[in-house]
Short mmCIF file of C-alpha atoms (C1' of nucleotides) in Angstrom, two decimals:
data_model
loop_
_atom_site.label_atom_id
_atom_site.label_comp_id
_atom_site.label_asym_id
_atom_site.label_seq_id
_atom_site.Cartn_x
_atom_site.Cartn_y
_atom_site.Cartn_z
CA MET A 4 -7.18 80.57 10.68
CA ASN A 5 -8.90 77.60 11.58
CA ASN A 6 -6.89 75.83 13.54
CA ALA A 7 -9.60 73.71 15.19
CA LEU A 8 -11.12 72.41 12.10
CA GLU A 9 -7.29 72.25 10.80
CA THR A 10 -6.93 70.09 13.26
CA SER A 11 -10.14 68.04 14.18
CA LEU A 12 -8.92 66.77 9.93
CA ARG A 13 -5.25 66.15 11.11
CA LEU A 14 -6.29 64.02 13.34
CA VAL A 15 -8.10 61.67 11.41
CA ARG A 16 -5.16 61.72 8.58
CA ALA A 17 -3.08 60.43 11.60
CA GLN A 18 -5.60 57.26 12.61
CA THR A 19 -5.76 56.50 8.56
CA SER A 20 -1.98 56.70 8.60
CA LEU A 21 -1.56 54.75 11.88
CA VAL A 22 -4.29 52.22 11.80
CA ARG A 23 -2.47 50.78 8.29
CA ARG A 24 0.74 50.69 10.12
CA PHE A 25 -0.73 48.60 12.39
CA ASP A 26 -2.95 46.52 10.42
CA GLY A 27 0.31 46.04 7.67
CA ARG A 28 2.65 44.22 10.52
CA LEU A 29 -0.18 42.96 12.33
CA SER A 30 -1.97 41.47 9.55
CA ALA A 31 0.92 39.90 8.23
CA LEU A 32 2.67 38.22 11.35
CA HIS A 33 -0.70 37.33 13.10
CA GLY A 34 -3.11 37.42 10.16
CA VAL A 35 -5.47 39.76 12.94
CA SER A 36 -6.12 43.18 11.86
CA LEU A 37 -5.37 46.52 15.06
CA ALA A 38 -9.67 45.82 15.18
CA ASP A 39 -9.01 42.69 15.94
CA LEU A 40 -6.13 42.84 18.77
CA THR A 41 -8.46 45.46 20.20
CA LEU A 42 -10.57 43.51 20.79
CA LEU A 43 -8.76 40.76 22.65
CA LEU A 44 -6.68 42.90 24.66
CA GLN A 45 -10.11 44.23 26.01
CA LEU A 46 -10.73 40.82 27.03
CA GLY A 47 -7.23 39.58 28.34
CA ARG A 48 -7.36 42.41 30.78
CA ALA A 49 -10.88 41.44 31.92
CA GLU A 50 -11.75 39.76 35.19
CA GLY A 51 -11.25 36.03 34.16
CA GLY A 52 -10.48 37.08 30.03
CA ARG A 53 -14.80 37.76 29.34
CA MET A 54 -16.45 40.23 28.62
CA ARG A 55 -20.22 40.29 28.02
CA ARG A 56 -20.50 41.95 24.47
CA VAL A 57 -22.55 45.18 25.71
CA ASP A 58 -19.55 46.12 27.45
CA LEU A 59 -16.93 45.07 24.91
CA ALA A 60 -19.15 47.36 22.51
CA GLN A 61 -19.02 50.37 25.18
CA ALA A 62 -15.06 49.71 25.68
CA LEU A 63 -14.67 49.56 22.40
CA GLY A 64 -16.73 52.45 20.84
CA LEU A 65 -18.91 49.92 18.60
CA THR A 66 -22.16 49.20 18.68
CA ALA A 67 -23.21 45.85 19.91
CA SER A 68 -23.90 44.53 16.49
CA GLY A 69 -19.83 45.66 15.46
CA VAL A 70 -19.10 43.52 18.16
CA THR A 71 -21.18 40.42 17.00
CA ARG A 72 -19.82 41.11 13.47
CA GLY A 73 -16.09 41.42 15.15
CA LEU A 74 -15.97 38.44 17.15
CA ILE A 75 -17.43 35.57 14.87
CA PRO A 76 -13.58 35.31 12.67
CA LEU A 77 -11.81 35.17 15.75
CA GLU A 78 -14.50 32.76 17.14
CA ARG A 79 -14.35 30.47 13.93
CA ILE A 80 -10.36 30.10 14.29
CA GLY A 81 -10.40 29.32 17.84
CA LEU A 82 -8.73 32.89 19.82
CA VAL A 83 -12.34 33.80 21.72
CA VAL A 84 -14.84 30.95 22.89
CA ARG A 85 -19.18 31.94 24.06
CA GLU A 86 -19.33 31.26 27.00
CA PRO A 87 -23.66 31.48 28.38
CA ASP A 88 -24.02 33.02 32.23
CA PRO A 89 -25.76 30.80 34.37
CA ARG A 90 -27.41 33.81 35.84
CA ASP A 91 -28.89 35.32 32.73
CA ALA A 92 -30.10 33.40 29.73
CA ARG A 93 -29.68 36.82 27.37
CA VAL A 94 -26.49 37.10 28.21
CA ALA A 95 -23.44 35.66 26.30
CA TYR A 96 -19.69 36.74 26.70
CA ALA A 97 -17.02 36.02 24.84
CA ALA A 98 -13.74 34.44 26.51
CA LEU A 99 -10.61 34.32 25.43
CA THR A 100 -9.19 30.54 25.28
CA PRO A 101 -5.96 29.40 26.43
CA THR A 102 -4.62 29.11 22.79
CA GLY A 103 -6.09 33.65 22.42
CA ARG A 104 -4.21 34.21 25.25
CA GLU A 105 -0.98 32.97 23.82
CA ARG A 106 -1.36 34.23 20.41
CA LEU A 107 -2.37 37.24 22.34
CA ALA A 108 0.62 38.03 23.59
CA GLU A 109 2.46 37.17 21.06
CA MET A 110 0.72 40.03 18.91
CA LEU A 111 1.70 42.58 21.31
CA VAL A 112 5.20 41.87 20.67
CA THR A 113 4.73 43.33 17.43
CA ALA A 114 1.97 46.08 18.27
CA GLU A 115 4.04 47.38 20.67
CA MET A 116 7.27 47.95 18.71
CA VAL A 117 5.08 49.37 15.60
CA ALA A 118 3.90 51.78 18.01
CA GLU A 119 7.50 52.89 19.38
CA ASP A 120 8.45 52.87 15.65
CA VAL A 121 5.31 55.27 15.21
CA PHE A 122 6.74 57.92 18.31
CA GLU A 123 10.29 57.07 17.57
CA SER A 124 11.07 60.24 16.32
CA GLN A 125 12.92 62.92 18.17
CA ARG A 126 10.60 65.36 18.49
CA TRP A 127 8.30 63.46 20.75
CA ALA A 128 11.27 62.50 23.64
CA ASP A 129 10.45 65.63 25.09
CA GLY A 130 7.19 65.33 26.82
CA GLY A 131 5.32 65.97 24.09
CA PHE A 132 4.36 62.03 24.86
CA ASP A 133 2.85 62.52 27.42
CA LEU A 134 0.98 65.62 26.74
CA LEU A 135 -0.65 63.93 23.27
CA ALA A 136 -2.07 61.06 25.14
CA GLY A 137 -3.39 63.67 28.09
CA LEU A 138 -4.83 65.31 25.37
CA LEU A 139 -6.30 62.65 23.01
CA ALA A 140 -7.62 61.37 26.65
CA GLU A 141 -9.19 64.29 26.59
CA LEU A 142 -10.90 64.15 23.02
CA GLU A 143 -11.96 60.41 23.84
CA GLY A 144 -14.41 60.98 25.81
CA GLY A 145 -16.70 63.46 23.20
CA ARG A 146 -19.86 64.03 24.00
CA ALA A 147 -21.06 62.04 21.19
CA GLY A 148 -19.60 58.43 21.63
CA ALA A 149 -21.45 55.19 19.71
CA VAL A 150 -23.55 53.97 22.20
CA ARG A 151 -26.61 51.72 21.50
CA GLY A 152 -27.47 49.40 18.98
CA MET B 13 3.54 50.37 30.70
CA ASN B 14 3.64 50.87 27.07
CA ASN B 15 2.46 53.67 27.00
CA ALA B 16 3.20 53.89 22.46
CA LEU B 17 0.51 51.50 22.11
CA GLU B 18 -1.92 52.67 24.55
CA THR B 19 -1.69 56.04 23.05
CA SER B 20 -1.96 54.53 19.87
CA LEU B 21 -5.21 52.77 20.36
CA ARG B 22 -5.90 55.98 22.16
CA LEU B 23 -5.83 58.57 19.41
CA VAL B 24 -7.83 55.45 17.17
CA ARG B 25 -10.95 56.17 20.43
CA ALA B 26 -10.36 59.86 19.80
CA GLN B 27 -10.42 59.67 16.26
CA THR B 28 -13.78 57.87 16.61
CA SER B 29 -15.10 59.69 18.56
CA LEU B 30 -14.86 62.97 16.96
CA VAL B 31 -16.20 61.90 13.35
CA ARG B 32 -18.85 60.98 15.05
CA ARG B 33 -19.56 64.15 16.08
CA PHE B 34 -18.89 65.67 12.65
CA ASP B 35 -20.84 63.45 11.22
CA GLY B 36 -23.69 64.07 13.28
CA ARG B 37 -23.79 67.93 13.12
CA LEU B 38 -23.37 67.57 9.51
CA SER B 39 -25.27 65.37 7.98
CA ALA B 40 -28.13 66.85 10.73
CA LEU B 41 -27.86 70.73 8.81
CA HIS B 42 -26.27 69.57 5.61
CA GLY B 43 -27.04 66.35 4.33
CA VAL B 44 -22.96 65.68 4.15
CA SER B 45 -20.60 63.25 6.19
CA LEU B 46 -17.08 64.22 7.33
CA ALA B 47 -15.48 62.24 4.28
CA ASP B 48 -17.84 64.43 1.81
CA LEU B 49 -16.71 67.70 3.39
CA THR B 50 -12.37 66.96 3.20
CA LEU B 51 -12.83 66.49 -1.00
CA LEU B 52 -14.91 69.59 -0.87
CA LEU B 53 -13.36 71.36 1.27
CA GLN B 54 -9.48 70.09 -0.89
CA LEU B 55 -11.54 70.76 -4.60
CA GLY B 56 -11.73 74.26 -2.72
CA ARG B 57 -8.78 74.96 -2.05
CA ALA B 58 -7.79 74.18 -5.30
CA GLU B 59 -6.84 76.31 -7.77
CA GLY B 60 -9.81 76.62 -10.45
CA GLY B 61 -11.58 74.78 -7.86
CA ARG B 62 -10.57 71.26 -9.59
CA MET B 63 -8.29 68.52 -9.47
CA ARG B 64 -7.64 65.80 -10.91
CA ARG B 65 -8.71 62.16 -8.81
CA VAL B 66 -5.11 60.79 -9.04
CA ASP B 67 -3.89 63.96 -7.13
CA LEU B 68 -7.64 63.89 -4.22
CA ALA B 69 -6.51 60.55 -3.97
CA GLN B 70 -3.24 61.68 -2.44
CA ALA B 71 -4.33 64.36 -1.21
CA LEU B 72 -7.47 62.73 1.43
CA GLY B 73 -5.38 59.29 2.06
CA LEU B 74 -7.53 57.51 0.00
CA THR B 75 -7.35 55.12 -2.87
CA ALA B 76 -8.39 56.57 -6.13
CA SER B 77 -10.84 53.80 -5.67
CA GLY B 78 -12.53 55.51 -2.60
CA VAL B 79 -12.19 58.48 -4.53
CA THR B 80 -14.29 58.00 -7.50
CA ARG B 81 -16.90 56.17 -5.11
CA GLY B 82 -17.53 59.18 -2.77
CA LEU B 83 -17.61 61.26 -5.70
CA ILE B 84 -20.96 59.47 -7.23
CA PRO B 85 -23.26 61.19 -4.17
CA LEU B 86 -21.98 64.50 -4.38
CA GLU B 87 -21.89 64.92 -8.82
CA ARG B 88 -25.56 63.14 -8.22
CA ILE B 89 -27.04 65.82 -5.51
CA GLY B 90 -25.10 68.72 -7.96
CA LEU B 91 -22.07 69.92 -5.54
CA VAL B 92 -19.32 68.28 -8.13
CA VAL B 93 -18.98 67.83 -12.01
CA ARG B 94 -16.69 65.62 -14.25
CA GLU B 95 -14.44 68.03 -16.41
CA PRO B 96 -12.68 65.97 -19.31
CA ASP B 97 -8.83 67.30 -20.09
CA PRO B 98 -8.47 68.75 -23.15
CA ARG B 99 -4.48 67.46 -22.83
CA ASP B 100 -4.94 64.54 -21.42
CA ALA B 101 -8.62 62.15 -22.13
CA ARG B 102 -7.68 59.78 -19.05
CA VAL B 103 -8.41 61.92 -16.42
CA ALA B 104 -11.48 63.34 -15.27
CA TYR B 105 -11.07 66.59 -12.82
CA ALA B 106 -13.60 66.78 -9.93
CA ALA B 107 -14.84 70.96 -10.44
CA LEU B 108 -16.95 72.56 -7.24
CA THR B 109 -19.82 73.84 -9.28
CA PRO B 110 -21.49 77.37 -8.05
CA THR B 111 -23.60 75.59 -6.15
CA GLY B 112 -21.03 73.23 -4.19
CA ARG B 113 -18.95 76.32 -3.71
CA GLU B 114 -21.67 78.26 -1.58
CA ARG B 115 -23.11 74.83 0.05
CA LEU B 116 -19.15 74.56 0.64
CA ALA B 117 -19.38 77.89 2.62
CA GLU B 118 -22.75 77.09 4.41
CA MET B 119 -20.66 73.67 6.13
CA LEU B 120 -17.54 75.39 6.80
CA VAL B 121 -19.78 77.21 9.08
CA THR B 122 -20.44 74.47 10.90
CA ALA B 123 -17.87 72.58 10.36
CA GLU B 124 -15.76 75.46 12.35
CA MET B 125 -18.23 75.49 15.39
CA VAL B 126 -18.11 72.15 16.40
CA ALA B 127 -14.26 71.52 16.15
CA GLU B 128 -14.20 74.79 18.35
CA ASP B 129 -16.40 72.89 20.58
CA VAL B 130 -14.40 69.73 20.35
CA PHE B 131 -11.84 71.72 21.84
CA GLU B 132 -13.05 74.57 23.66
CA SER B 133 -12.04 73.23 26.45
CA GLN B 134 -9.81 75.17 29.53
CA ARG B 135 -7.37 72.40 28.31
CA TRP B 136 -6.62 73.21 25.03
CA ALA B 137 -6.33 77.25 25.82
CA ASP B 138 -2.88 77.37 27.23
CA GLY B 139 -0.67 76.00 24.17
CA GLY B 140 -1.47 72.56 23.79
CA PHE B 141 -3.59 73.25 21.20
CA ASP B 142 -0.13 74.48 18.98
CA LEU B 143 1.42 70.57 20.07
CA LEU B 144 -1.04 68.67 19.45
CA ALA B 145 -0.79 70.23 16.03
CA GLY B 146 2.47 69.73 15.12
CA LEU B 147 1.86 65.82 17.02
CA LEU B 148 -0.75 64.86 14.31
CA ALA B 149 1.13 66.78 11.43
CA GLU B 150 4.33 64.57 12.18
CA LEU B 151 2.32 61.55 12.37
CA GLU B 152 0.08 62.02 9.38
CA GLY B 153 3.64 61.30 6.81
CA GLY B 154 4.05 58.50 8.06
CA ARG B 155 5.83 55.87 7.04
CA ALA B 156 2.81 53.67 5.45
CA GLY B 157 0.11 56.36 3.65
CA ALA B 158 -2.71 54.14 0.79
CA VAL B 159 -1.54 55.25 -1.77
CA ARG B 160 -2.04 53.28 -4.84
CA GLY B 161 -5.19 51.03 -6.50
"C1'" DA C 22 -50.03 34.72 37.86
"C1'" DC C 23 -49.31 38.46 34.64
"C1'" DC C 24 -47.79 41.89 31.64
"C1'" DA C 25 -45.27 45.83 30.44
"C1'" DT C 26 -40.95 47.04 29.68
"C1'" DG C 27 -36.74 47.45 29.23
"C1'" DT C 28 -32.46 45.00 28.39
"C1'" DA C 29 -28.91 41.21 25.25
"C1'" DC C 30 -27.76 40.07 21.42
"C1'" DT C 31 -28.89 38.67 16.21
"C1'" DT C 32 -29.50 39.78 11.58
"C1'" DG C 33 -30.73 42.50 6.81
"C1'" DA C 34 -29.65 46.45 4.57
"C1'" DG C 35 -27.05 49.57 3.67
"C1'" DT C 36 -22.71 52.68 4.12
"C1'" DA C 37 -18.28 53.32 2.51
"C1'" DC C 38 -13.97 52.57 2.47
"C1'" DT C 39 -10.04 48.10 0.39
"C1'" DC C 40 -6.90 45.25 -3.34
"C1'" DA C 41 -6.77 43.42 -7.83
"C1'" DA C 42 -8.31 43.23 -12.26
"C1'" DG C 43 -9.22 45.91 -16.61
"C1'" DG C 44 -10.38 49.31 -19.89
"C1'" DA C 45 -8.35 53.51 -22.10
"C1'" DG C 46 -5.59 56.56 -23.30
"C1'" DT C 47 -0.64 58.42 -23.47
"C1'" DT C 48 4.73 58.03 -23.95
"C1'" DG C 49 9.44 56.76 -24.80
"C1'" DT C 50 12.05 53.93 -27.05
"C1'" DC C 51 14.09 52.21 -31.72
"C1'" DG D 21 5.04 55.10 -36.36
"C1'" DA D 22 4.70 50.67 -33.72
"C1'" DC D 23 4.96 49.06 -29.62
"C1'" DA D 24 5.78 48.50 -24.49
"C1'" DA D 25 5.35 50.00 -20.36
"C1'" DC D 26 3.23 53.58 -18.14
"C1'" DT D 27 -0.65 56.39 -15.48
"C1'" DC D 28 -5.56 57.44 -14.88
"C1'" DC D 29 -9.52 55.69 -14.01
"C1'" DT D 30 -13.59 52.33 -12.86
"C1'" DT D 31 -15.11 47.85 -11.61
"C1'" DG D 32 -16.50 43.44 -8.91
"C1'" DA D 33 -16.41 41.63 -4.82
"C1'" DG D 34 -14.89 41.19 -0.16
"C1'" DT D 35 -14.30 43.50 4.81
"C1'" DA D 36 -15.86 46.51 8.70
"C1'" DC D 37 -18.89 49.03 10.35
"C1'" DT D 38 -23.64 51.40 11.04
"C1'" DC D 39 -29.06 51.87 12.02
"C1'" DA D 40 -33.54 49.26 12.66
"C1'" DA D 41 -35.81 45.55 13.66
"C1'" DG D 42 -36.25 41.48 15.50
"C1'" DT D 43 -35.85 37.81 19.10
"C1'" DA D 44 -35.54 35.61 23.47
"C1'" DC D 45 -34.89 37.03 27.94
"C1'" DA D 46 -35.86 39.54 32.89
"C1'" DT D 47 -38.07 42.72 36.08
"C1'" DG D 48 -41.09 44.75 39.09
"C1'" DG D 49 -45.93 46.21 39.31
"C1'" DT D 50 -49.70 45.18 40.49
#
DNA sequence: ACCATGTACTTGAGTACTCAAGGAGTTGTC
DNA sequence: GACAACTCCTTGAGTACTCAAGTACATGGT
C-alpha cells in the first residue's frame, strides 16, 4: 500500500512526539521551548552572535512575523537584545547577550541529553542513524518552504 | 559533533517543509489541511467509519480538546456527523458521512501524489525508504506522547 | 532631486493547537 | 441504592504560529 503517504504521516507523528520530549525537559529545567532553543542556537552560531530577523526567519523556516513574535519573550528575559544597523536603519539585528550565551550553553547540555536519549535504542547504533540524518536533510529542502511574510 | 541533537532539529525542519507541501496542495484542491485529512483517514479506516473522540485523540497524538475543535469544521461542511452511543451517553462518536467518504477518497488521491512527489528522488529508491519508515516508527512511540486533556 | 520599486520589520486578525477546569454520565463498593 | 471515583467530552484562556496590510527606510533610473 501507500508507503509514501504512510511514511509522511509517520514523520509528522514522530516530530510531535519528539518536540514534546524536548519541550518538557527544556521548559522544566530552563523555562524555554525547543523553538526558543533553536532560535538561540542559530544566533549562537552566527558571526558575532547576531543576525537580521529576515535571515533568522530563513534559517528557521519561519516567516518574518513569526520571528518578531518569537523574539519578544527572549528579549523580555534578557537573552537577546535588539541592535540597530548603522548602515541600514530598516534592519534590527537580534543579538545574543552574554547571559543569553551562558544560558544557551546550559540548555544545550540538556537538549543533547534528550537527543541522545531519543536515539539511544540499539536500532540506531548500526549506521541507521547517519542514514536517517541524510534522508532528512534531503526532505528539508522540499520545494515549498515558507519564506516570505 | 552532536549528531543526535542535529538530527532531531533536522527532523523538525523536515516535518515543517513536508506539512506545508501537503497543506498547499490539499487546501487548493479540496479545501482541507493535512490535519483534516489525517483525521478523516483515521475514521475511514475504523470499523463502521466511526470512532469515539477519545480514541481518535489517542490515534492522532492530540488531546481530546484538540479533536473536539478539529471536528467542528468537518461537521460544519458535512463530512462528519456526531453520533450518540445508546449504551453510554457520555460518548459522541465522530462518523464519516457518505459524502465524507467520497471526498476522502478524492483527497487521498491528491495526498498520495504529493507523498510520491516528496519521495521521488533517486535516493529513496534503494531501500532507504523502508529504512526511514522503520526508524520513524521507532520514534513515534517516544516516552512522552501527549495523551490526556 | 524625485519617485517607483523593493526590502526589513511590525501589527491585526485568524487558525490550530495546549492545559486546566467543569458538566454530564457511568461504575464499583459497601 | 447512594456515593466516591473515574471517564468522555466541552469550554475558556493562553501560546505559537500564519497571512495580509501597513510603516519606515533604501536604491536605482531619469
